[in-house]
Amino acid sequence: MDFLAELGPLVLALALVAGVVLAAVLLYRTHDDDAGEASAREAVISPEVRAQLSQAPVEAELRRQLVEAELRSLRAQISPHFIYNSLNAIAATIPTDPVRARELVLDFADFTRYSLRAEGEFTTLREELAAVESYVLLEKARFGDRIQVRLQIAPEVLGVRIPFLAVQPLVENAVRHGMDSDTGSGTVWLRAADTATHAEISVEDDGHGADPQVMHQVLHGEAGNAHIGVRNVDLRLRQAYGAAAGLMVETAPGAGMKVSMRVPKFQPDPFQPDQPHQPDQPHQHQEES
């Protein structure tokens, strides 16, 4: 009876969270994508359209709409199997560890609230890392110690502003493609270094890697839906900071993959040029999660 008494509120909380997330997804798609799934797919701008835009002056409002379209596409990808897998992991934890299940419900709520938020194309590295932490905790509920994510973050760059959902999709890509298919395990390193004028952020895994030519095609929109999160982040970095600010991918078959970006520490919002950014005060160094 004590166990059932403990289980009841957890099941109710889980059902409530699932209902809230479903409502948020439906509201988001209704509000921002009246054309439904077809428009979500079209939100990944074709290379031909992107080439036309790059050949002519692009007005600020058009750039904003393009960024918002890319964000809608990225959010649409987050919802389906991540929600399904997370809820399954939480449900499996309830009988054996109800307290841990309650914590996972809160992690799930934090992650979905951040990922599906409607406002702003920018966030801070600190806020993005909080979303990464929630994501990793939910994945570890599925894979346990088979997945390891290690952090090495310079405290000076925690307040640097970055495009929204610029880091978490890279960590997700590293987890999905970096886990060894034979052992079902892998390690991901997330690093952020201070170089005085820039924050250098990288996500590296020890998986099977990929053909460099394939990743070149990914970044140029020539590989279909492969690594679409990486492509999306690359495009938004270039839109925000210029053509030279895209992702750098280092990989080879059997050698893992490292994806890096350089984000200026002091740069005004490209849509609000009169509002320069100032990083927050330093915080303590983070070593491992």
mmCIF file of C-alpha atoms in Angstrom:
data_model
loop_
_atom_site.group_PDB
_atom_site.id
_atom_site.type_symbol
_atom_site.label_atom_id
_atom_site.label_comp_id
_atom_site.label_asym_id
_atom_site.label_seq_id
_atom_site.Cartn_x
_atom_site.Cartn_y
_atom_site.Cartn_z
ATOM 1 C CA MET A 1 0.000 0.000 0.000
ATOM 2 C CA ASP A 2 2.865 2.376 0.759
ATOM 3 C CA PHE A 3 4.336 1.671 -2.650
ATOM 4 C CA LEU A 4 1.002 2.299 -4.378
ATOM 5 C CA ALA A 5 0.605 5.512 -2.436
ATOM 6 C CA GLU A 6 4.013 6.591 -3.676
ATOM 7 C CA LEU A 7 3.323 5.413 -7.226
ATOM 8 C CA GLY A 8 0.021 7.234 -7.642
ATOM 9 C CA PRO A 9 1.356 10.821 -7.576
ATOM 10 C CA LEU A 10 4.218 9.847 -9.884
ATOM 11 C CA VAL A 11 1.908 8.361 -12.493
ATOM 12 C CA LEU A 12 -0.303 11.431 -12.269
ATOM 13 C CA ALA A 13 2.716 13.718 -12.633
ATOM 14 C CA LEU A 14 3.995 11.746 -15.600
ATOM 15 C CA ALA A 15 0.629 11.866 -17.333
ATOM 16 C CA LEU A 16 0.350 15.581 -16.603
ATOM 17 C CA VAL A 17 3.790 16.306 -18.064
ATOM 18 C CA ALA A 18 3.028 14.234 -21.163
ATOM 19 C CA GLY A 19 -0.232 16.121 -21.624
ATOM 20 C CA VAL A 20 1.453 19.498 -21.205
ATOM 21 C CA VAL A 21 4.161 18.606 -23.719
ATOM 22 C CA LEU A 22 1.627 17.328 -26.246
ATOM 23 C CA ALA A 23 -0.416 20.486 -25.846
ATOM 24 C CA ALA A 24 2.705 22.631 -26.246
ATOM 25 C CA VAL A 25 3.698 20.811 -29.427
ATOM 26 C CA LEU A 26 0.200 21.127 -30.894
ATOM 27 C CA LEU A 27 -0.024 24.792 -29.912
ATOM 28 C CA TYR A 28 3.421 25.470 -31.316
ATOM 29 C CA ARG A 29 2.675 23.811 -34.643
ATOM 30 C CA THR A 30 -0.740 25.465 -34.885
ATOM 31 C CA HIS A 31 0.612 28.910 -34.052
ATOM 32 C CA ASP A 32 3.869 28.859 -36.006
ATOM 33 C CA ASP A 33 3.279 26.352 -38.787
ATOM 34 C CA ASP A 34 -0.244 26.500 -40.167
ATOM 35 C CA ALA A 35 0.699 24.256 -43.044
ATOM 36 C CA GLY A 36 1.516 21.350 -40.701
ATOM 37 C CA GLU A 37 4.265 18.819 -41.241
ATOM 38 C CA ALA A 38 4.805 19.758 -44.873
ATOM 39 C CA SER A 39 5.735 23.293 -43.865
ATOM 40 C CA ALA A 40 8.017 21.976 -41.137
ATOM 41 C CA ARG A 41 9.923 20.015 -43.757
ATOM 42 C CA GLU A 42 10.015 23.043 -46.055
ATOM 43 C CA ALA A 43 11.428 25.133 -43.199
ATOM 44 C CA VAL A 44 14.803 23.563 -44.010
ATOM 45 C CA ILE A 45 15.573 26.041 -46.763
ATOM 46 C CA SER A 46 16.654 24.455 -50.035
ATOM 47 C CA PRO A 47 20.201 25.111 -51.298
ATOM 48 C CA GLU A 48 18.783 26.856 -54.371
ATOM 49 C CA VAL A 49 16.769 29.345 -52.312
ATOM 50 C CA ARG A 50 19.687 29.877 -49.952
ATOM 51 C CA ALA A 51 21.973 30.597 -52.923
ATOM 52 C CA GLN A 52 19.535 33.178 -54.267
ATOM 53 C CA LEU A 53 19.363 34.882 -50.885
ATOM 54 C CA SER A 54 23.150 35.033 -50.657
ATOM 55 C CA GLN A 55 23.417 36.711 -54.073
ATOM 56 C CA ALA A 56 21.303 39.711 -53.130
ATOM 57 C CA PRO A 57 21.114 42.091 -50.151
ATOM 58 C CA VAL A 58 19.059 40.489 -47.400
ATOM 59 C CA GLU A 59 16.862 42.737 -45.301
ATOM 60 C CA ALA A 60 16.804 42.304 -41.519
ATOM 61 C CA GLU A 61 13.196 41.137 -41.443
ATOM 62 C CA LEU A 62 13.827 38.493 -44.106
ATOM 63 C CA ARG A 63 16.846 37.243 -42.163
ATOM 64 C CA ARG A 64 14.756 37.052 -39.003
ATOM 65 C CA GLN A 65 12.062 35.040 -40.781
ATOM 66 C CA LEU A 66 14.686 32.658 -42.157
ATOM 67 C CA VAL A 67 16.166 32.075 -38.700
ATOM 68 C CA GLU A 68 12.711 31.502 -37.228
ATOM 69 C CA ALA A 69 11.937 28.973 -39.990
ATOM 70 C CA GLU A 70 15.114 27.054 -39.198
ATOM 71 C CA LEU A 71 14.259 27.057 -35.486
ATOM 72 C CA ARG A 72 10.759 25.738 -36.215
ATOM 73 C CA SER A 73 12.314 22.917 -38.191
ATOM 74 C CA LEU A 74 14.767 22.079 -35.404
ATOM 75 C CA ARG A 75 12.083 22.088 -32.707
ATOM 76 C CA ALA A 76 9.891 19.825 -34.846
ATOM 77 C CA GLN A 77 12.693 17.249 -34.877
ATOM 78 C CA ILE A 78 13.133 17.300 -31.100
ATOM 79 C CA SER A 79 9.609 16.275 -30.232
ATOM 80 C CA PRO A 80 8.807 12.783 -31.556
ATOM 81 C CA HIS A 81 11.204 10.020 -30.523
ATOM 82 C CA PHE A 82 12.990 11.958 -27.784
ATOM 83 C CA ILE A 83 9.692 12.446 -25.939
ATOM 84 C CA TYR A 84 8.715 8.816 -26.550
ATOM 85 C CA ASN A 85 12.063 7.451 -25.332
ATOM 86 C CA SER A 86 12.202 9.751 -22.322
ATOM 87 C CA LEU A 87 8.709 8.846 -21.141
ATOM 88 C CA ASN A 88 9.529 5.155 -21.572
ATOM 89 C CA ALA A 89 12.696 5.571 -19.496
ATOM 90 C CA ILE A 90 10.776 7.395 -16.767
ATOM 91 C CA ALA A 91 8.013 4.783 -16.735
ATOM 92 C CA ALA A 92 10.581 1.992 -16.436
ATOM 93 C CA THR A 93 12.164 3.732 -13.443
ATOM 94 C CA ILE A 94 8.954 4.174 -11.429
ATOM 95 C CA PRO A 95 8.680 0.607 -10.015
ATOM 96 C CA THR A 96 12.308 0.388 -8.901
ATOM 97 C CA ASP A 97 13.170 3.964 -7.926
ATOM 98 C CA PRO A 98 10.159 6.297 -7.535
ATOM 99 C CA VAL A 99 12.299 9.166 -6.201
ATOM 100 C CA ARG A 100 14.580 8.997 -9.241
ATOM 101 C CA ALA A 101 11.535 8.851 -11.516
ATOM 102 C CA ARG A 102 10.243 12.062 -9.954
ATOM 103 C CA GLU A 103 13.599 13.748 -10.653
ATOM 104 C CA LEU A 104 13.507 12.577 -14.259
ATOM 105 C CA VAL A 105 10.011 14.031 -14.682
ATOM 106 C CA LEU A 106 11.406 17.404 -13.599
ATOM 107 C CA ASP A 107 14.396 17.056 -15.957
ATOM 108 C CA PHE A 108 12.011 16.187 -18.779
ATOM 109 C CA ALA A 109 9.834 19.219 -18.022
ATOM 110 C CA ASP A 110 12.877 21.532 -17.895
ATOM 111 C CA PHE A 111 14.233 20.269 -21.208
ATOM 112 C CA THR A 112 10.959 20.482 -23.112
ATOM 113 C CA ARG A 113 10.129 23.902 -21.664
ATOM 114 C CA TYR A 114 13.493 25.236 -22.852
ATOM 115 C CA SER A 115 13.465 23.529 -26.258
ATOM 116 C CA LEU A 116 9.901 24.533 -27.156
ATOM 117 C CA ARG A 117 10.027 28.098 -25.913
ATOM 118 C CA ALA A 118 8.726 30.534 -28.510
ATOM 119 C CA GLU A 119 10.706 33.686 -27.792
ATOM 120 C CA GLY A 120 14.210 34.696 -28.798
ATOM 121 C CA GLU A 121 16.781 33.453 -31.296
ATOM 122 C CA PHE A 122 19.616 33.805 -28.774
ATOM 123 C CA THR A 123 20.414 32.471 -25.329
ATOM 124 C CA THR A 124 23.482 32.267 -23.092
ATOM 125 C CA LEU A 125 25.907 29.373 -22.996
ATOM 126 C CA ARG A 126 24.918 28.851 -19.341
ATOM 127 C CA GLU A 127 21.256 28.351 -20.263
ATOM 128 C CA GLU A 128 22.129 26.060 -23.158
ATOM 129 C CA LEU A 129 24.327 23.953 -20.870
ATOM 130 C CA ALA A 130 21.405 23.572 -18.452
ATOM 131 C CA ALA A 131 19.358 22.117 -21.332
ATOM 132 C CA VAL A 132 22.276 19.851 -22.243
ATOM 133 C CA GLU A 133 22.433 18.618 -18.634
ATOM 134 C CA SER A 134 18.724 17.738 -18.650
ATOM 135 C CA TYR A 135 19.120 15.970 -21.982
ATOM 136 C CA VAL A 136 22.114 13.952 -20.747
ATOM 137 C CA LEU A 137 20.339 12.907 -17.536
ATOM 138 C CA LEU A 138 17.402 11.610 -19.563
ATOM 139 C CA GLU A 139 19.690 9.716 -21.938
ATOM 140 C CA LYS A 140 21.625 8.216 -19.025
ATOM 141 C CA ALA A 141 18.294 6.969 -17.658
ATOM 142 C CA ARG A 142 18.135 4.872 -20.856
ATOM 143 C CA PHE A 143 21.778 3.916 -21.317
ATOM 144 C CA GLY A 144 23.199 4.144 -17.795
ATOM 145 C CA ASP A 145 26.992 4.295 -17.566
ATOM 146 C CA ARG A 146 27.349 3.183 -21.179
ATOM 147 C CA ILE A 147 27.201 6.858 -22.106
ATOM 148 C CA GLN A 148 29.624 9.351 -20.572
ATOM 149 C CA VAL A 149 29.503 13.112 -21.166
ATOM 150 C CA ARG A 150 32.469 15.083 -19.870
ATOM 151 C CA LEU A 151 32.485 18.875 -19.581
ATOM 152 C CA GLN A 152 35.401 21.268 -19.643
ATOM 153 C CA ILE A 153 33.957 24.780 -19.534
ATOM 154 C CA ALA A 154 35.872 28.018 -18.972
ATOM 155 C CA PRO A 155 33.796 30.068 -16.512
ATOM 156 C CA GLU A 156 34.543 33.265 -18.438
ATOM 157 C CA VAL A 157 32.357 32.167 -21.361
ATOM 158 C CA LEU A 158 29.255 31.036 -19.454
ATOM 159 C CA GLY A 159 27.556 34.383 -20.103
ATOM 160 C CA VAL A 160 28.419 34.554 -23.796
ATOM 161 C CA ARG A 161 25.372 34.795 -25.996
ATOM 162 C CA ILE A 162 24.951 32.062 -28.601
ATOM 163 C CA PRO A 163 22.183 31.145 -31.050
ATOM 164 C CA PHE A 164 19.376 29.253 -29.332
ATOM 165 C CA LEU A 165 19.799 25.457 -29.631
ATOM 166 C CA ALA A 166 23.332 25.741 -31.015
ATOM 167 C CA VAL A 167 25.026 23.287 -28.629
ATOM 168 C CA GLN A 168 22.378 20.762 -27.540
ATOM 169 C CA PRO A 169 21.762 19.420 -31.084
ATOM 170 C CA LEU A 170 25.515 18.815 -31.443
ATOM 171 C CA VAL A 171 25.566 16.827 -28.189
ATOM 172 C CA GLU A 172 22.517 14.860 -29.333
ATOM 173 C CA ASN A 173 24.209 14.159 -32.672
ATOM 174 C CA ALA A 174 27.348 12.962 -30.842
ATOM 175 C CA VAL A 175 25.299 10.653 -28.611
ATOM 176 C CA ARG A 176 23.268 9.217 -31.484
ATOM 177 C CA HIS A 177 26.138 8.729 -33.919
ATOM 178 C CA GLY A 178 29.015 8.384 -31.466
ATOM 179 C CA MET A 179 27.868 5.344 -29.508
ATOM 180 C CA ASP A 180 29.674 2.177 -30.545
ATOM 181 C CA SER A 181 27.197 -0.101 -32.313
ATOM 182 C CA ASP A 182 28.890 -3.215 -30.907
ATOM 183 C CA THR A 183 29.186 -2.237 -27.237
ATOM 184 C CA GLY A 184 26.388 0.347 -27.134
ATOM 185 C CA SER A 185 28.687 2.745 -25.288
ATOM 186 C CA GLY A 186 30.565 5.949 -25.957
ATOM 187 C CA THR A 187 32.064 9.111 -24.511
ATOM 188 C CA VAL A 188 31.277 12.699 -25.495
ATOM 189 C CA TRP A 189 33.447 15.668 -24.588
ATOM 190 C CA LEU A 190 31.898 19.144 -24.454
ATOM 191 C CA ARG A 191 34.454 21.932 -24.194
ATOM 192 C CA ALA A 192 34.193 25.729 -24.150
ATOM 193 C CA ALA A 193 37.404 27.775 -24.042
ATOM 194 C CA ASP A 194 38.010 31.506 -23.678
ATOM 195 C CA THR A 195 40.237 33.085 -26.359
ATOM 196 C CA ALA A 196 39.835 36.715 -25.242
ATOM 197 C CA THR A 197 37.634 37.722 -28.182
ATOM 198 C CA HIS A 198 35.759 34.458 -28.810
ATOM 199 C CA ALA A 199 34.317 31.445 -27.078
ATOM 200 C CA GLU A 200 35.542 28.285 -28.769
ATOM 201 C CA ILE A 201 32.968 25.530 -28.259
ATOM 202 C CA SER A 202 33.442 21.940 -29.380
ATOM 203 C CA VAL A 203 31.603 18.628 -29.096
ATOM 204 C CA GLU A 204 33.675 15.503 -29.682
ATOM 205 C CA ASP A 205 32.847 11.794 -29.598
ATOM 206 C CA ASP A 206 34.869 8.598 -29.838
ATOM 207 C CA GLY A 207 32.502 6.835 -32.225
ATOM 208 C CA HIS A 208 33.010 5.434 -35.700
ATOM 209 C CA GLY A 209 33.347 8.846 -37.341
ATOM 210 C CA ALA A 210 32.324 9.589 -40.904
ATOM 211 C CA ASP A 211 33.693 10.257 -44.358
ATOM 212 C CA PRO A 212 34.790 13.936 -44.458
ATOM 213 C CA GLN A 213 33.193 14.273 -47.889
ATOM 214 C CA VAL A 214 29.849 13.169 -46.456
ATOM 215 C CA MET A 215 30.043 15.834 -43.745
ATOM 216 C CA HIS A 216 30.966 18.397 -46.407
ATOM 217 C CA GLN A 217 27.771 17.453 -48.208
ATOM 218 C CA VAL A 218 25.827 17.709 -44.934
ATOM 219 C CA LEU A 219 26.979 21.286 -44.343
ATOM 220 C CA HIS A 220 26.102 22.212 -47.936
ATOM 221 C CA GLY A 221 22.602 20.726 -47.763
ATOM 222 C CA GLU A 222 23.415 17.912 -50.180
ATOM 223 C CA ALA A 223 22.921 14.909 -47.871
ATOM 224 C CA GLY A 224 19.174 14.793 -47.375
ATOM 225 C CA ASN A 225 18.183 14.491 -43.715
ATOM 226 C CA ALA A 226 21.511 13.066 -42.517
ATOM 227 C CA HIS A 227 22.903 14.978 -39.507
ATOM 228 C CA ILE A 228 20.229 17.611 -40.089
ATOM 229 C CA GLY A 229 20.745 19.113 -36.624
ATOM 230 C CA VAL A 230 24.406 19.816 -37.464
ATOM 231 C CA ARG A 231 23.423 21.415 -40.750
ATOM 232 C CA ASN A 232 20.798 23.548 -39.042
ATOM 233 C CA VAL A 233 23.262 24.867 -36.444
ATOM 234 C CA ASP A 234 25.841 25.633 -39.151
ATOM 235 C CA LEU A 235 23.342 27.649 -41.167
ATOM 236 C CA ARG A 236 22.172 29.707 -38.201
ATOM 237 C CA LEU A 237 25.763 30.464 -37.126
ATOM 238 C CA ARG A 238 26.506 31.788 -40.612
ATOM 239 C CA GLN A 239 23.343 33.867 -40.601
ATOM 240 C CA ALA A 240 24.197 35.364 -37.241
ATOM 241 C CA TYR A 241 27.941 35.979 -37.571
ATOM 242 C CA GLY A 242 28.873 35.778 -41.249
ATOM 243 C CA ALA A 243 29.875 33.150 -43.790
ATOM 244 C CA ALA A 244 33.186 32.382 -42.047
ATOM 245 C CA ALA A 245 31.497 31.548 -38.721
ATOM 246 C CA GLY A 246 30.060 28.148 -39.613
ATOM 247 C CA LEU A 247 30.826 24.836 -37.984
ATOM 248 C CA MET A 248 34.191 23.109 -38.369
ATOM 249 C CA VAL A 249 33.948 19.319 -38.592
ATOM 250 C CA GLU A 250 36.956 17.057 -38.053
ATOM 251 C CA THR A 251 36.290 13.390 -38.683
ATOM 252 C CA ALA A 252 37.436 10.248 -40.470
ATOM 253 C CA PRO A 253 36.163 6.667 -40.541
ATOM 254 C CA GLY A 254 37.097 5.013 -37.258
ATOM 255 C CA ALA A 255 38.365 8.273 -35.714
ATOM 256 C CA GLY A 256 35.298 9.778 -34.055
ATOM 257 C CA MET A 257 34.026 13.270 -34.801
ATOM 258 C CA LYS A 258 34.725 16.751 -33.470
ATOM 259 C CA VAL A 259 32.381 19.646 -34.291
ATOM 260 C CA SER A 260 33.530 23.147 -33.327
ATOM 261 C CA MET A 261 32.318 26.740 -33.468
ATOM 262 C CA ARG A 262 33.802 30.137 -32.629
ATOM 263 C CA VAL A 263 31.316 32.613 -31.167
ATOM 264 C CA PRO A 264 32.332 36.272 -30.608
ATOM 265 C CA LYS A 265 32.164 37.242 -26.938
ATOM 266 C CA PHE A 266 31.269 40.862 -27.680
ATOM 267 C CA GLN A 267 28.854 41.298 -30.546
ATOM 268 C CA PRO A 268 25.534 43.095 -30.864
ATOM 269 C CA ASP A 269 22.401 41.267 -31.855
ATOM 270 C CA PRO A 270 22.411 41.297 -35.693
ATOM 271 C CA PHE A 271 18.748 42.320 -35.521
ATOM 272 C CA GLN A 272 19.350 44.887 -32.741
ATOM 273 C CA PRO A 273 22.719 46.515 -33.560
ATOM 274 C CA ASP A 274 22.456 49.154 -30.847
ATOM 275 C CA GLN A 275 22.404 46.633 -27.965
ATOM 276 C CA PRO A 276 25.895 45.212 -27.340
ATOM 277 C CA HIS A 277 26.316 42.134 -25.194
ATOM 278 C CA GLN A 278 28.398 41.969 -22.023
ATOM 279 C CA PRO A 279 29.288 38.549 -20.563
ATOM 280 C CA ASP A 280 28.290 37.678 -17.015
ATOM 281 C CA GLN A 281 30.768 37.450 -14.171
ATOM 282 C CA PRO A 282 32.900 34.298 -14.039
ATOM 283 C CA HIS A 283 31.629 31.217 -12.267
ATOM 284 C CA GLN A 284 33.400 28.133 -11.026
ATOM 285 C CA HIS A 285 34.962 25.740 -13.533
ATOM 286 C CA GLN A 286 32.909 22.673 -14.423
ATOM 287 C CA GLU A 287 34.810 19.437 -14.967
ATOM 288 C CA GLU A 288 32.457 16.529 -15.585
ATOM 289 C CA SER A 289 28.823 15.485 -15.809
#
